[in-house]
PDB file of C-alpha atoms and ligand atoms in Angstrom:
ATOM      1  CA  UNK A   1     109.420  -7.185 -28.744  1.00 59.00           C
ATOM      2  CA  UNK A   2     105.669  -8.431 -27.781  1.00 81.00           C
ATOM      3  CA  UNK A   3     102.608  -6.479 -27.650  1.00 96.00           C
ATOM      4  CA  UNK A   4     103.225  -4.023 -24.893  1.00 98.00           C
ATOM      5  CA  UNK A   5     100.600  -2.177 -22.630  1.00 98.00           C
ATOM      6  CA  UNK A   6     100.180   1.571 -23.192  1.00 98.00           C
ATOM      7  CA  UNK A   7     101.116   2.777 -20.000  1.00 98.00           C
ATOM      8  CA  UNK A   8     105.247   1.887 -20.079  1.00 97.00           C
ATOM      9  CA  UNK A   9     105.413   3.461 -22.946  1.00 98.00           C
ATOM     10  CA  UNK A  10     104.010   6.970 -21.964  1.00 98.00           C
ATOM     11  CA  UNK A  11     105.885   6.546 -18.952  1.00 97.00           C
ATOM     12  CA  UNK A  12     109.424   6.637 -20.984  1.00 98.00           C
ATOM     13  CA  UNK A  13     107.752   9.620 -23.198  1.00 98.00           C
ATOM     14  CA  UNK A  14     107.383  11.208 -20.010  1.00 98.00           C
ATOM     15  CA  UNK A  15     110.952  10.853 -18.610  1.00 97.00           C
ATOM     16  CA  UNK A  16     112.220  11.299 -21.745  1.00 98.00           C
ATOM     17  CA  UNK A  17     109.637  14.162 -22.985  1.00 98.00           C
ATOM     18  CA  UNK A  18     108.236  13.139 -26.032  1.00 98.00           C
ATOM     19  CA  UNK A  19     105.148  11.662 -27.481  1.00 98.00           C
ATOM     20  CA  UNK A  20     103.927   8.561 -28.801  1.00 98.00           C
ATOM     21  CA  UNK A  21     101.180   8.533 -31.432  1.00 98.00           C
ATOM     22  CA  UNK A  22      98.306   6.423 -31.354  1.00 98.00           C
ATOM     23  CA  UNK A  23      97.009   5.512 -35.468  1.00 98.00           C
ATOM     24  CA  UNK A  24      93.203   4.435 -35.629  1.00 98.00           C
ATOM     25  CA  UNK A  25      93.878   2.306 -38.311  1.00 98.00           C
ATOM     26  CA  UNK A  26      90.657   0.288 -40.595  1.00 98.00           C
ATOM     27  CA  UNK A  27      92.099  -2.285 -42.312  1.00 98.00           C
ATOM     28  CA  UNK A  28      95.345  -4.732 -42.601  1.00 98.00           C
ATOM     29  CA  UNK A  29      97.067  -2.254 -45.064  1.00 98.00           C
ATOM     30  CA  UNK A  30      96.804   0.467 -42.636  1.00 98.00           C
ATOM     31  CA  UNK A  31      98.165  -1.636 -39.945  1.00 98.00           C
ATOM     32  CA  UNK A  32     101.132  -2.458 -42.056  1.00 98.00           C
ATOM     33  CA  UNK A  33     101.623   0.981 -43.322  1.00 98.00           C
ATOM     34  CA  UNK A  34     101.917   2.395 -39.843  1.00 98.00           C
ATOM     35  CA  UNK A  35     104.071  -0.605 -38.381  1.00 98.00           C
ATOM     36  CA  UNK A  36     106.505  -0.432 -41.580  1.00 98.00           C
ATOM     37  CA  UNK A  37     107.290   3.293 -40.596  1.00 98.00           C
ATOM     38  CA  UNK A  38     107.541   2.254 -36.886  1.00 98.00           C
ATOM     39  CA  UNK A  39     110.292  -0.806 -37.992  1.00 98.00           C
ATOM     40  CA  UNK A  40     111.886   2.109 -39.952  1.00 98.00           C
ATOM     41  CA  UNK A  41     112.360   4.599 -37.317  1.00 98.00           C
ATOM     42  CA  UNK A  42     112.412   2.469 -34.098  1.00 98.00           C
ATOM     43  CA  UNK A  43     109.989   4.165 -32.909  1.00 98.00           C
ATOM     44  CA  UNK A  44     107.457   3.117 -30.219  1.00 98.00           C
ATOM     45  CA  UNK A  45     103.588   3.412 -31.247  1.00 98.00           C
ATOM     46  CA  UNK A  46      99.815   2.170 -30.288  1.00 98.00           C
ATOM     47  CA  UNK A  47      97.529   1.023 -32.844  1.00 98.00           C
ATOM     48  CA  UNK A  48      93.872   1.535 -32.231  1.00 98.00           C
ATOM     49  CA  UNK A  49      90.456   1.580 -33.698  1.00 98.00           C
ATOM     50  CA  UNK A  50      87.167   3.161 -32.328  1.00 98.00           C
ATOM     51  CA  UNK A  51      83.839   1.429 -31.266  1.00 98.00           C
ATOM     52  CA  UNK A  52      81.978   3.608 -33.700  1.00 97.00           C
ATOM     53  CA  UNK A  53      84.225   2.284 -36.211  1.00 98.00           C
ATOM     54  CA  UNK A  54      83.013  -1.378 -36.337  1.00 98.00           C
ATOM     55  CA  UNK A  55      80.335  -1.276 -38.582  1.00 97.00           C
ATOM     56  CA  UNK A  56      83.443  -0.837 -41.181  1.00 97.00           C
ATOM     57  CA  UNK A  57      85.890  -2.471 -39.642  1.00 98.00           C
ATOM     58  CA  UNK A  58      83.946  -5.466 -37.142  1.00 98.00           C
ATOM     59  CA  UNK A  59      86.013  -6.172 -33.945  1.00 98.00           C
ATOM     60  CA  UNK A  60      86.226  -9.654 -34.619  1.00 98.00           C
ATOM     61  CA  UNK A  61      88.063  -9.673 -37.258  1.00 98.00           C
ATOM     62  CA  UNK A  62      90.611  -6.492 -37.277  1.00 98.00           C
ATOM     63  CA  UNK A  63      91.208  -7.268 -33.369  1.00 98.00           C
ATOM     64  CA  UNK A  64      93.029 -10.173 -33.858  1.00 98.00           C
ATOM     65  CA  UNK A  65      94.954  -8.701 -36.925  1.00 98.00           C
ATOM     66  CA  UNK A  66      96.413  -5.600 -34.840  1.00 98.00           C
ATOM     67  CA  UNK A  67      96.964  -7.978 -31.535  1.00 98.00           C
ATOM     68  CA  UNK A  68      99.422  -9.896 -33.951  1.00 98.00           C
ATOM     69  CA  UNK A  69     100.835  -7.398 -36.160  1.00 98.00           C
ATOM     70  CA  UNK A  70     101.866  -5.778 -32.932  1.00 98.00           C
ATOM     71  CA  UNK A  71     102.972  -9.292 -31.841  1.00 98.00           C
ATOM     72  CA  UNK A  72     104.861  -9.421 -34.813  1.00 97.00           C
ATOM     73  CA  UNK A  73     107.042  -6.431 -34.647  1.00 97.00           C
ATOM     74  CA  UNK A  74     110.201  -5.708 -32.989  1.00 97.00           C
ATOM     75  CA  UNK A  75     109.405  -2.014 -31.784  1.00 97.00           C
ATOM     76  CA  UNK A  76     107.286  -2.105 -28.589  1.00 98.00           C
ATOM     77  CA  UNK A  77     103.360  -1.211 -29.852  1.00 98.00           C
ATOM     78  CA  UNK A  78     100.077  -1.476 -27.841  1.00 98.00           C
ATOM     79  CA  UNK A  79      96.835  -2.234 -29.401  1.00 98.00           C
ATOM     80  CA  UNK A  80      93.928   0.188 -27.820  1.00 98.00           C
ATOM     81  CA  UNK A  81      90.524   0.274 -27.939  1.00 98.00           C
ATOM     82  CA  UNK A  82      89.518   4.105 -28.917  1.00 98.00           C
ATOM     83  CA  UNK A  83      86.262   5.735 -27.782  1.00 98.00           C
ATOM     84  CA  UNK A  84      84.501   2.351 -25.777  1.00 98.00           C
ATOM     85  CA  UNK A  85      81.281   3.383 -25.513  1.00 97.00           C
ATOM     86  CA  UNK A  86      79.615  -0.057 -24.252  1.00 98.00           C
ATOM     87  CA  UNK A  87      80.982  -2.841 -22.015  1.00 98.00           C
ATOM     88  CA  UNK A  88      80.363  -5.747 -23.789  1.00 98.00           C
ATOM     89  CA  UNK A  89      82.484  -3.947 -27.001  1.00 98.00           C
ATOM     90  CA  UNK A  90      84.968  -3.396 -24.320  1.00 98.00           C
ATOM     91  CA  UNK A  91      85.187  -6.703 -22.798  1.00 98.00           C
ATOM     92  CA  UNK A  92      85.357  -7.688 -26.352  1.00 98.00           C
ATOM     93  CA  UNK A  93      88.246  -6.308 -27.193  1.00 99.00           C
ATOM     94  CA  UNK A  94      89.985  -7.220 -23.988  1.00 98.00           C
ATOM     95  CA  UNK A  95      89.264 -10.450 -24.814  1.00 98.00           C
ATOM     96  CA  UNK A  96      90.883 -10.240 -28.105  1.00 98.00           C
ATOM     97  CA  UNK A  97      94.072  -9.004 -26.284  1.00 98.00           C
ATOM     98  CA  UNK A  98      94.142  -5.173 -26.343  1.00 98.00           C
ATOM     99  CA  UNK A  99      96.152  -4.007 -24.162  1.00 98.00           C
ATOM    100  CA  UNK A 100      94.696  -0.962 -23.476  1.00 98.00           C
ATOM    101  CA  UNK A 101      90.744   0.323 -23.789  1.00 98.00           C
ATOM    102  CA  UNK A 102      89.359   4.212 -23.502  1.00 98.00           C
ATOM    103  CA  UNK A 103      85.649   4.971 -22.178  1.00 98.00           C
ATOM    104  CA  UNK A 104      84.513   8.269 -23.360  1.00 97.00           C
ATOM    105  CA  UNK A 105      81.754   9.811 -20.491  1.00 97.00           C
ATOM    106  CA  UNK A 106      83.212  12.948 -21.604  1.00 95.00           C
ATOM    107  CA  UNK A 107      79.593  14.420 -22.678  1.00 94.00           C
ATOM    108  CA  UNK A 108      78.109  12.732 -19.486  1.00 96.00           C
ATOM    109  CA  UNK A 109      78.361  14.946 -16.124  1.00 96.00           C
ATOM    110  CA  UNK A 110      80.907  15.042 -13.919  1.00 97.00           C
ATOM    111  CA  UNK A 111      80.112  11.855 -11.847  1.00 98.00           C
ATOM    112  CA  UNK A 112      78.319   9.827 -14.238  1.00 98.00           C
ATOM    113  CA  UNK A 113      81.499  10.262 -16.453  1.00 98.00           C
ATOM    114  CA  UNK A 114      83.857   9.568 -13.513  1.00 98.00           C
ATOM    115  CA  UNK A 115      81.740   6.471 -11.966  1.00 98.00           C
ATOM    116  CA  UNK A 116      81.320   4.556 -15.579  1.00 98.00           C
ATOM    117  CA  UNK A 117      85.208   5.106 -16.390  1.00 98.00           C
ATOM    118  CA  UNK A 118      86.505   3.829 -12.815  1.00 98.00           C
ATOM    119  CA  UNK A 119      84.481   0.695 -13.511  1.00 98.00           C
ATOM    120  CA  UNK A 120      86.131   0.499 -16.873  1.00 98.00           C
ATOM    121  CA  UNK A 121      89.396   0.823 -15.137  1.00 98.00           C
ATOM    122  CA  UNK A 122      88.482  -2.139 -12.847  1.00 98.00           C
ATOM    123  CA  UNK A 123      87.128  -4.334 -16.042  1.00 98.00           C
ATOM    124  CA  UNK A 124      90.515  -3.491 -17.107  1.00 98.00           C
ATOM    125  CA  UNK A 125      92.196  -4.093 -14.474  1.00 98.00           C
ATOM    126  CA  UNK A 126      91.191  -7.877 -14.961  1.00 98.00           C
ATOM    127  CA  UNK A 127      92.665  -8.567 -17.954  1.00 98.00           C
ATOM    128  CA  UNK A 128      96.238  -6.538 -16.391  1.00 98.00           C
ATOM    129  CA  UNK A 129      95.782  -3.736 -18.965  1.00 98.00           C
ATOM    130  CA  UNK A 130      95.575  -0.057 -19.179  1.00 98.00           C
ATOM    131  CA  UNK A 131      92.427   2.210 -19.081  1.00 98.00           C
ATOM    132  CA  UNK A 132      91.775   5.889 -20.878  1.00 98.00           C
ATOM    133  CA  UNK A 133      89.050   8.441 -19.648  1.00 98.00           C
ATOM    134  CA  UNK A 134      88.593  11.794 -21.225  1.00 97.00           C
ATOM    135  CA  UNK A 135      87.371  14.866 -19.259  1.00 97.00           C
ATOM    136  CA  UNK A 136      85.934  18.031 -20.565  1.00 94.00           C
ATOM    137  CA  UNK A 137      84.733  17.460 -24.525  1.00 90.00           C
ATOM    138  CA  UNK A 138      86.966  17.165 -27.839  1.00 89.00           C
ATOM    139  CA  UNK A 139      85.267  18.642 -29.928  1.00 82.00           C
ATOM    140  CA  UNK A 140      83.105  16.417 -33.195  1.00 82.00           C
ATOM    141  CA  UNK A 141      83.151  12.871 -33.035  1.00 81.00           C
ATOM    142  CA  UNK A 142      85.472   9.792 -34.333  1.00 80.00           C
ATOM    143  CA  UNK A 143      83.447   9.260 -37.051  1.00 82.00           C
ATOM    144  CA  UNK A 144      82.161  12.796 -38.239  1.00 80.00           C
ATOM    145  CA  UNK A 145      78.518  11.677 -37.611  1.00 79.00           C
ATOM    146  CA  UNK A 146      78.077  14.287 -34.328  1.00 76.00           C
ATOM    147  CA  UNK A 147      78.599  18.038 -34.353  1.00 77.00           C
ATOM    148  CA  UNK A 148      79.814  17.680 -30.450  1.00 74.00           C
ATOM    149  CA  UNK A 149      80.911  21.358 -29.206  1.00 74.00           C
ATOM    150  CA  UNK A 150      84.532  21.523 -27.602  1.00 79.00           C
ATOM    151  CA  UNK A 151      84.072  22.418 -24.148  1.00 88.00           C
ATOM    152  CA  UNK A 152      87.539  22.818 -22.308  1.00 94.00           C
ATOM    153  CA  UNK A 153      88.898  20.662 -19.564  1.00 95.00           C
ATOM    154  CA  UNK A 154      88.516  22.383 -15.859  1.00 96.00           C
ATOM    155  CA  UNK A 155      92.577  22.068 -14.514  1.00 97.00           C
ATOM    156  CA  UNK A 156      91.232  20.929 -11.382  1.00 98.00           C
ATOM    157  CA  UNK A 157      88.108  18.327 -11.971  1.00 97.00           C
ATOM    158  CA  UNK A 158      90.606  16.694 -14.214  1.00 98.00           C
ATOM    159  CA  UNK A 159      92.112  16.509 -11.134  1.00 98.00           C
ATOM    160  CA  UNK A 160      89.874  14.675  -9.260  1.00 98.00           C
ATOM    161  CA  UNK A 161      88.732  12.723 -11.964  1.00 98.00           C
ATOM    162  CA  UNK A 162      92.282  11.381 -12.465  1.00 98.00           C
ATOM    163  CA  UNK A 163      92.318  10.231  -8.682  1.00 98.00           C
ATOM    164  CA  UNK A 164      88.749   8.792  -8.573  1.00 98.00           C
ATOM    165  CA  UNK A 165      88.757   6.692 -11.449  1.00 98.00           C
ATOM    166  CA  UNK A 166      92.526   6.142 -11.401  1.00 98.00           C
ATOM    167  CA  UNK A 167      92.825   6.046 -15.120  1.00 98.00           C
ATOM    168  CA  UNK A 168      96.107   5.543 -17.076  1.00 98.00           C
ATOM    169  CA  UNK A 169      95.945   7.908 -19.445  1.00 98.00           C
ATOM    170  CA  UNK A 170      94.036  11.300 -19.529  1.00 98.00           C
ATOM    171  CA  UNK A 171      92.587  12.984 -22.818  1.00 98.00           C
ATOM    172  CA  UNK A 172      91.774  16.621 -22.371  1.00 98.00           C
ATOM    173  CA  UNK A 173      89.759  18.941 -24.605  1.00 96.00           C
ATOM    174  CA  UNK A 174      92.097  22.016 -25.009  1.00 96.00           C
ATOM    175  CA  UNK A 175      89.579  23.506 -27.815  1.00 94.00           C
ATOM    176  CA  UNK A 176      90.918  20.291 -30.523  1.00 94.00           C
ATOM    177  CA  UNK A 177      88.029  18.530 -32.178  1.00 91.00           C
ATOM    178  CA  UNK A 178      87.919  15.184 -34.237  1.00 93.00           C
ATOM    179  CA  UNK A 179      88.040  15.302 -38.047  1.00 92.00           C
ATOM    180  CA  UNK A 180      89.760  18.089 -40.438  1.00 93.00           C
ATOM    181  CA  UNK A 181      89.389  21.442 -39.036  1.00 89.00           C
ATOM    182  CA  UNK A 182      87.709  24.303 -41.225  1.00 84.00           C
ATOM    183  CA  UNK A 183      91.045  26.336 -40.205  1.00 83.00           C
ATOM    184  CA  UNK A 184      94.205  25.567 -37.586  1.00 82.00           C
ATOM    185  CA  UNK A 185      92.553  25.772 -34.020  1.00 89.00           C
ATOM    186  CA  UNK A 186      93.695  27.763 -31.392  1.00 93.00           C
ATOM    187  CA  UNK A 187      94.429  25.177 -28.724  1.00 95.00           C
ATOM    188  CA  UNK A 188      94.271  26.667 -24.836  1.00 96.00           C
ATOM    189  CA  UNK A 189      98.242  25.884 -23.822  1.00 97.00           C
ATOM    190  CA  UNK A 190      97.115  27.650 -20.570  1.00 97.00           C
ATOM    191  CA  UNK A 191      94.483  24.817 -19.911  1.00 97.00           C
ATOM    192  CA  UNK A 192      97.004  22.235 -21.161  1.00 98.00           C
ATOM    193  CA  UNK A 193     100.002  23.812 -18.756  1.00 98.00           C
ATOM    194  CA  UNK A 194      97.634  23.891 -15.602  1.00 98.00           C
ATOM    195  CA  UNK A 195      96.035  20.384 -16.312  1.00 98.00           C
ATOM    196  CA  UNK A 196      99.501  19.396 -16.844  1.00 98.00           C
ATOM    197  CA  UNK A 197     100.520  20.531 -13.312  1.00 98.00           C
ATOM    198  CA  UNK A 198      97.849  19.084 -11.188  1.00 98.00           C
ATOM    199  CA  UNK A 199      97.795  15.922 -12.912  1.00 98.00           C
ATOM    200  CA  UNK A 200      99.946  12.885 -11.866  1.00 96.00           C
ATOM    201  CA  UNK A 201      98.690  10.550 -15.265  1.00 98.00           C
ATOM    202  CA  UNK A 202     100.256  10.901 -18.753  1.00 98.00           C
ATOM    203  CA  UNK A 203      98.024  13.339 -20.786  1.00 98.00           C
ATOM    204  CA  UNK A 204      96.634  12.571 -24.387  1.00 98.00           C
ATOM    205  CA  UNK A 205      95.919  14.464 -27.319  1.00 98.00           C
ATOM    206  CA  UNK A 206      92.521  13.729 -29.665  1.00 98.00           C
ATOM    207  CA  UNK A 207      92.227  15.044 -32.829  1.00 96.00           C
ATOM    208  CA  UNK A 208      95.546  15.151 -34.008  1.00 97.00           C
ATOM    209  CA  UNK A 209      94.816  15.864 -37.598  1.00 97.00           C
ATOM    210  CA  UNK A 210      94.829  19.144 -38.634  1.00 95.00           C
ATOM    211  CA  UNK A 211      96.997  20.657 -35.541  1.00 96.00           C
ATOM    212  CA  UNK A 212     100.027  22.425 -36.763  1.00 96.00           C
ATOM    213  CA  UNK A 213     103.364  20.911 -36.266  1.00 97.00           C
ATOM    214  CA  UNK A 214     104.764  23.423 -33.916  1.00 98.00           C
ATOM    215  CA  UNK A 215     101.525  23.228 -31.643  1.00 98.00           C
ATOM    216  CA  UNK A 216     101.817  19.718 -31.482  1.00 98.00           C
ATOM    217  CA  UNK A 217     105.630  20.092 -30.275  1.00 98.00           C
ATOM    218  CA  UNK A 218     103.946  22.824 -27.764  1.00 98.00           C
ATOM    219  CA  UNK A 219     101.920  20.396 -26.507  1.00 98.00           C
ATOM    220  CA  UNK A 220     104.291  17.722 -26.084  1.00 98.00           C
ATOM    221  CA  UNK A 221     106.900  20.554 -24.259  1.00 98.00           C
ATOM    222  CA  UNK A 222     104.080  20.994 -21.941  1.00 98.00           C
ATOM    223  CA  UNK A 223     103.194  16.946 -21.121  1.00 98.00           C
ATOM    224  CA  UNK A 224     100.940  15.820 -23.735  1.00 98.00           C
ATOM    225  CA  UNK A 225     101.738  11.809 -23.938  1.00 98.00           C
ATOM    226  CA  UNK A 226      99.936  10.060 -26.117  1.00 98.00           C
ATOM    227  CA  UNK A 227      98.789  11.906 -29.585  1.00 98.00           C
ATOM    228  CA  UNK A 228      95.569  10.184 -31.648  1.00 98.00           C
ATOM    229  CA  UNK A 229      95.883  10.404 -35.542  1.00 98.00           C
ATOM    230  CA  UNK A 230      92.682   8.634 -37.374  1.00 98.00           C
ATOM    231  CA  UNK A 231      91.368  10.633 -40.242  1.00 97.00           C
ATOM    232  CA  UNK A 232      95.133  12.540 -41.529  1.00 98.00           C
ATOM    233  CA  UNK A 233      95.706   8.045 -42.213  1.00 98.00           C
ATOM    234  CA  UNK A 234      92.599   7.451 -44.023  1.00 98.00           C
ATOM    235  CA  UNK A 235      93.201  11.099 -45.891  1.00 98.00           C
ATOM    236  CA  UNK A 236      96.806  10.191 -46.671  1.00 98.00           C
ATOM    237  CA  UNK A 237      95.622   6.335 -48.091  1.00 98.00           C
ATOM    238  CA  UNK A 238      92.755   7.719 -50.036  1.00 98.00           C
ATOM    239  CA  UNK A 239      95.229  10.544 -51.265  1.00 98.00           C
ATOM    240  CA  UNK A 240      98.342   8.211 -52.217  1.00 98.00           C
ATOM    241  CA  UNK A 241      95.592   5.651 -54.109  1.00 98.00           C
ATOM    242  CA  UNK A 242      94.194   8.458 -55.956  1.00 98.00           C
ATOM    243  CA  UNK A 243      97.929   9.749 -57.030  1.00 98.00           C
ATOM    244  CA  UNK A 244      98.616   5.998 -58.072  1.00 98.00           C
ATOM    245  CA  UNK A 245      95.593   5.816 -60.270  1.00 98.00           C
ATOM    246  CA  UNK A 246      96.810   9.005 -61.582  1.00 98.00           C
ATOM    247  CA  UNK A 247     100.446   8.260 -62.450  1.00 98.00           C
ATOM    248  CA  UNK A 248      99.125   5.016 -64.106  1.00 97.00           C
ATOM    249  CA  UNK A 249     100.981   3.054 -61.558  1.00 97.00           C
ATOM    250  CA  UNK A 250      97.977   1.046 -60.425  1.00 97.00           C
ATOM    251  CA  UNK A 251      97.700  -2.027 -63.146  1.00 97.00           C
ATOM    252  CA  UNK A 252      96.191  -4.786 -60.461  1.00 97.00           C
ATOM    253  CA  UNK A 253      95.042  -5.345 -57.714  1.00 97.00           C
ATOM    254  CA  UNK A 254      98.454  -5.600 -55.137  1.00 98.00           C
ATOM    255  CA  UNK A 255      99.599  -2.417 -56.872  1.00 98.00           C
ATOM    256  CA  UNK A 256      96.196  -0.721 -55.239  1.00 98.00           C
ATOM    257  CA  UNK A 257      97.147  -2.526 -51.948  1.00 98.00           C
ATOM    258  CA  UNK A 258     100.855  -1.441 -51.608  1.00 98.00           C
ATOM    259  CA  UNK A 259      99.320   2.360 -52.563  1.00 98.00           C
ATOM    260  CA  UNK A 260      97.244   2.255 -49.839  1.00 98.00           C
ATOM    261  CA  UNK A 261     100.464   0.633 -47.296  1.00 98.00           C
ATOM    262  CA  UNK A 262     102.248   3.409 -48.839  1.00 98.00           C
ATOM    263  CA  UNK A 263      99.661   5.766 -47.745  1.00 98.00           C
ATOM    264  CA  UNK A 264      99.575   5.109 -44.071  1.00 98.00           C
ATOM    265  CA  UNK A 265     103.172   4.735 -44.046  1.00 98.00           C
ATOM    266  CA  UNK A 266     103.941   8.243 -45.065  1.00 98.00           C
ATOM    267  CA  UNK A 267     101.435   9.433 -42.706  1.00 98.00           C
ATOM    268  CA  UNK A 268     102.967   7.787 -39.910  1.00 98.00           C
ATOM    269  CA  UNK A 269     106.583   9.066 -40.443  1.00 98.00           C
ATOM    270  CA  UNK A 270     105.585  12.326 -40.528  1.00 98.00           C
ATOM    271  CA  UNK A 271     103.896  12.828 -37.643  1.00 98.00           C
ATOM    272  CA  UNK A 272     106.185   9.887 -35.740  1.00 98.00           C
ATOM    273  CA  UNK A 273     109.047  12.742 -36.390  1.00 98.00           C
ATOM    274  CA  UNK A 274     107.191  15.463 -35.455  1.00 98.00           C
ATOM    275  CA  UNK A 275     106.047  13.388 -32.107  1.00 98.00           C
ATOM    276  CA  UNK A 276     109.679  13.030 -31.310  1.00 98.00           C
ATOM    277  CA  UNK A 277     109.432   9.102 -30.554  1.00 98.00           C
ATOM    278  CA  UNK A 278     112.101   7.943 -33.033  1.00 98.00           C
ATOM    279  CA  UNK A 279     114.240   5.724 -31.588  1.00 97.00           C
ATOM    280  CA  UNK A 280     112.530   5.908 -28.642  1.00 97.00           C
ATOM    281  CA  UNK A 281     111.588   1.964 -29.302  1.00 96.00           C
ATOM    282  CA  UNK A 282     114.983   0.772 -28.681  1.00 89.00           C
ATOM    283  CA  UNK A 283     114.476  -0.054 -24.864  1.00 74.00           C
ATOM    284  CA  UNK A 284     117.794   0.518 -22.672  1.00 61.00           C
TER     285      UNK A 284
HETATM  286  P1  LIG B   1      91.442  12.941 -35.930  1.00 64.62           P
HETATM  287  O1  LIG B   1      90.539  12.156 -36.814  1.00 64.62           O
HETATM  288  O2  LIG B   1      91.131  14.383 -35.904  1.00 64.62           O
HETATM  289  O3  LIG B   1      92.892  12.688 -36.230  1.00 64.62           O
HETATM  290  O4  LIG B   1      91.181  12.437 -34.435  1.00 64.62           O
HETATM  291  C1  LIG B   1      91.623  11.177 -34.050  1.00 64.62           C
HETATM  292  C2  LIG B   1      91.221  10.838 -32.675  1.00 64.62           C
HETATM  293  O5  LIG B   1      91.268  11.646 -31.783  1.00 64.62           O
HETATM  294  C3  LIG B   1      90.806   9.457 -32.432  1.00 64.62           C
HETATM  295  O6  LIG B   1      90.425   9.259 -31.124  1.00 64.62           O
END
């Protein structure tokens, strides 16, 4: 199965009414991690990594490793760009061969937000693949280093943002924030339910971590698409390295390295079940 764009894939999870999840992934044992649990459970998946996360991970050289792991596997997987902030990081990765790239206006107003992402669509567009917007604000940021304020998606501007910019995907803010969450939030299902119903474009779901299992299957009964998981991976890796080290199991180096696959594999199948994509990558 080649690299696949994003937007076939949330089309099936539409028809078929499930989710698929998205893992921002940092390094070559993450991406191995999360495509070794997507081999195991024929599951579709996208693998992506946020601009904000280059100064860890530069774009050069984890690009091309996702474009061909997902090359490389047999389930379908798209490789997105999370959070583009600037073009040039955009047209960067496009170049590289993601098939799919976010802008994030959400903290600009209304048109600013809607005028930047329809351009983004349209640099998209050029290289045939798939554009994200998010309206409204998830709350913190990708990388912890903003205290950003959830501020709920309005049911109907996501409305006309979704025909304006023509985006393929839709995140909405639904009170869900980036990073671990002090306590479980309350997400707004009545936001999500009403967004769901005026919106014609698969919805997605930020801050995954944290958000209980049976409010993530709420959210999928009620059309979220496309769920992101970033720092539940790096938790789980950091976790599963530390338990090694503990157990005395890590002796050399590749023992540290299959901890840390280990790590993001686990991660993966758990929320890959609770997403209810397996065997959703076995195309009919
Ligand atoms: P978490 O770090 O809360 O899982 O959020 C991930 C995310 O939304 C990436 O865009």
């Amino acid at each position: 199965m080649p690299l696949t764009k994003m937007s076939p894939l949330l089309l099936k999870a539409e028809e078929e009414g499930y989710a698929v999840g998205s893992f921002s992934v940092a390094n070559m044992e993450m991406v191995l991690g999360v495509l070794k649990a997507v081999e195991e459970t024929k599951s579709p998946a996208i693998l992506q990594i946020a601009e904000v996360r280059l100064k860890q991970s530069p774009l050069e050289a984890i690009g091309p490793l996702m474009v061909a792991a997902a090359q490389n596997c047999s389930m379908p997987v798209a490789v997105h760009f999370d959070h583009g902030k600037t073009e040039s990081k955009i047209r960067q990765a496009l170049d590289i061969g993601f098939t799919s790239v976010m802008y994030d206006g959400s903290h600009l107003p209304f048109e600013e937000n809607s005028a930047i992402t329809a351009r983004v669509k349209s640099i998209a567009g050029e290289y045939g693949a798939d554009c994200e917007g998010e309206i409204g604000c998830v709350g913190g940021s990708e990388d912890g280093s903003e205290d950003i304020a959830v501020n709920c998606t309005s049911p109907v501007q996501a409305k006309s943002f979704a025909v304006i910019t023509g985006v393929d995907a839709l995140a909405v803010a639904i009170g869900n924030a980036h990073g671990n969450y002090k306590q479980a939030p309350k997400l707004r299902f009545d936001i999500l339910e009403e967004t769901a119903s005026l919106v014609d474009v698969p919805l997605v779901l930020h801050g995954g971590t944290g958000i209980l299992p049976d409010d993530f299957r709420k959210c999928v009964s009620l059309g979220i698409r496309k769920i992101n998981i970033a720092t539940a991976t790096f938790d789980s890796v950091q976790n599963s390295v530390k338990a090694a080290y503990e157990s005395g199991k890590i002796k050399g180096y590749y023992d540290l390295q299959e901890a840390e696959v280990n790590g993001a594999y686990e991660n993966a199948m758990k929320h890959i079940e609770i997403f209810g994509c397996a065997g959703k990558g076995i195309l009919n």
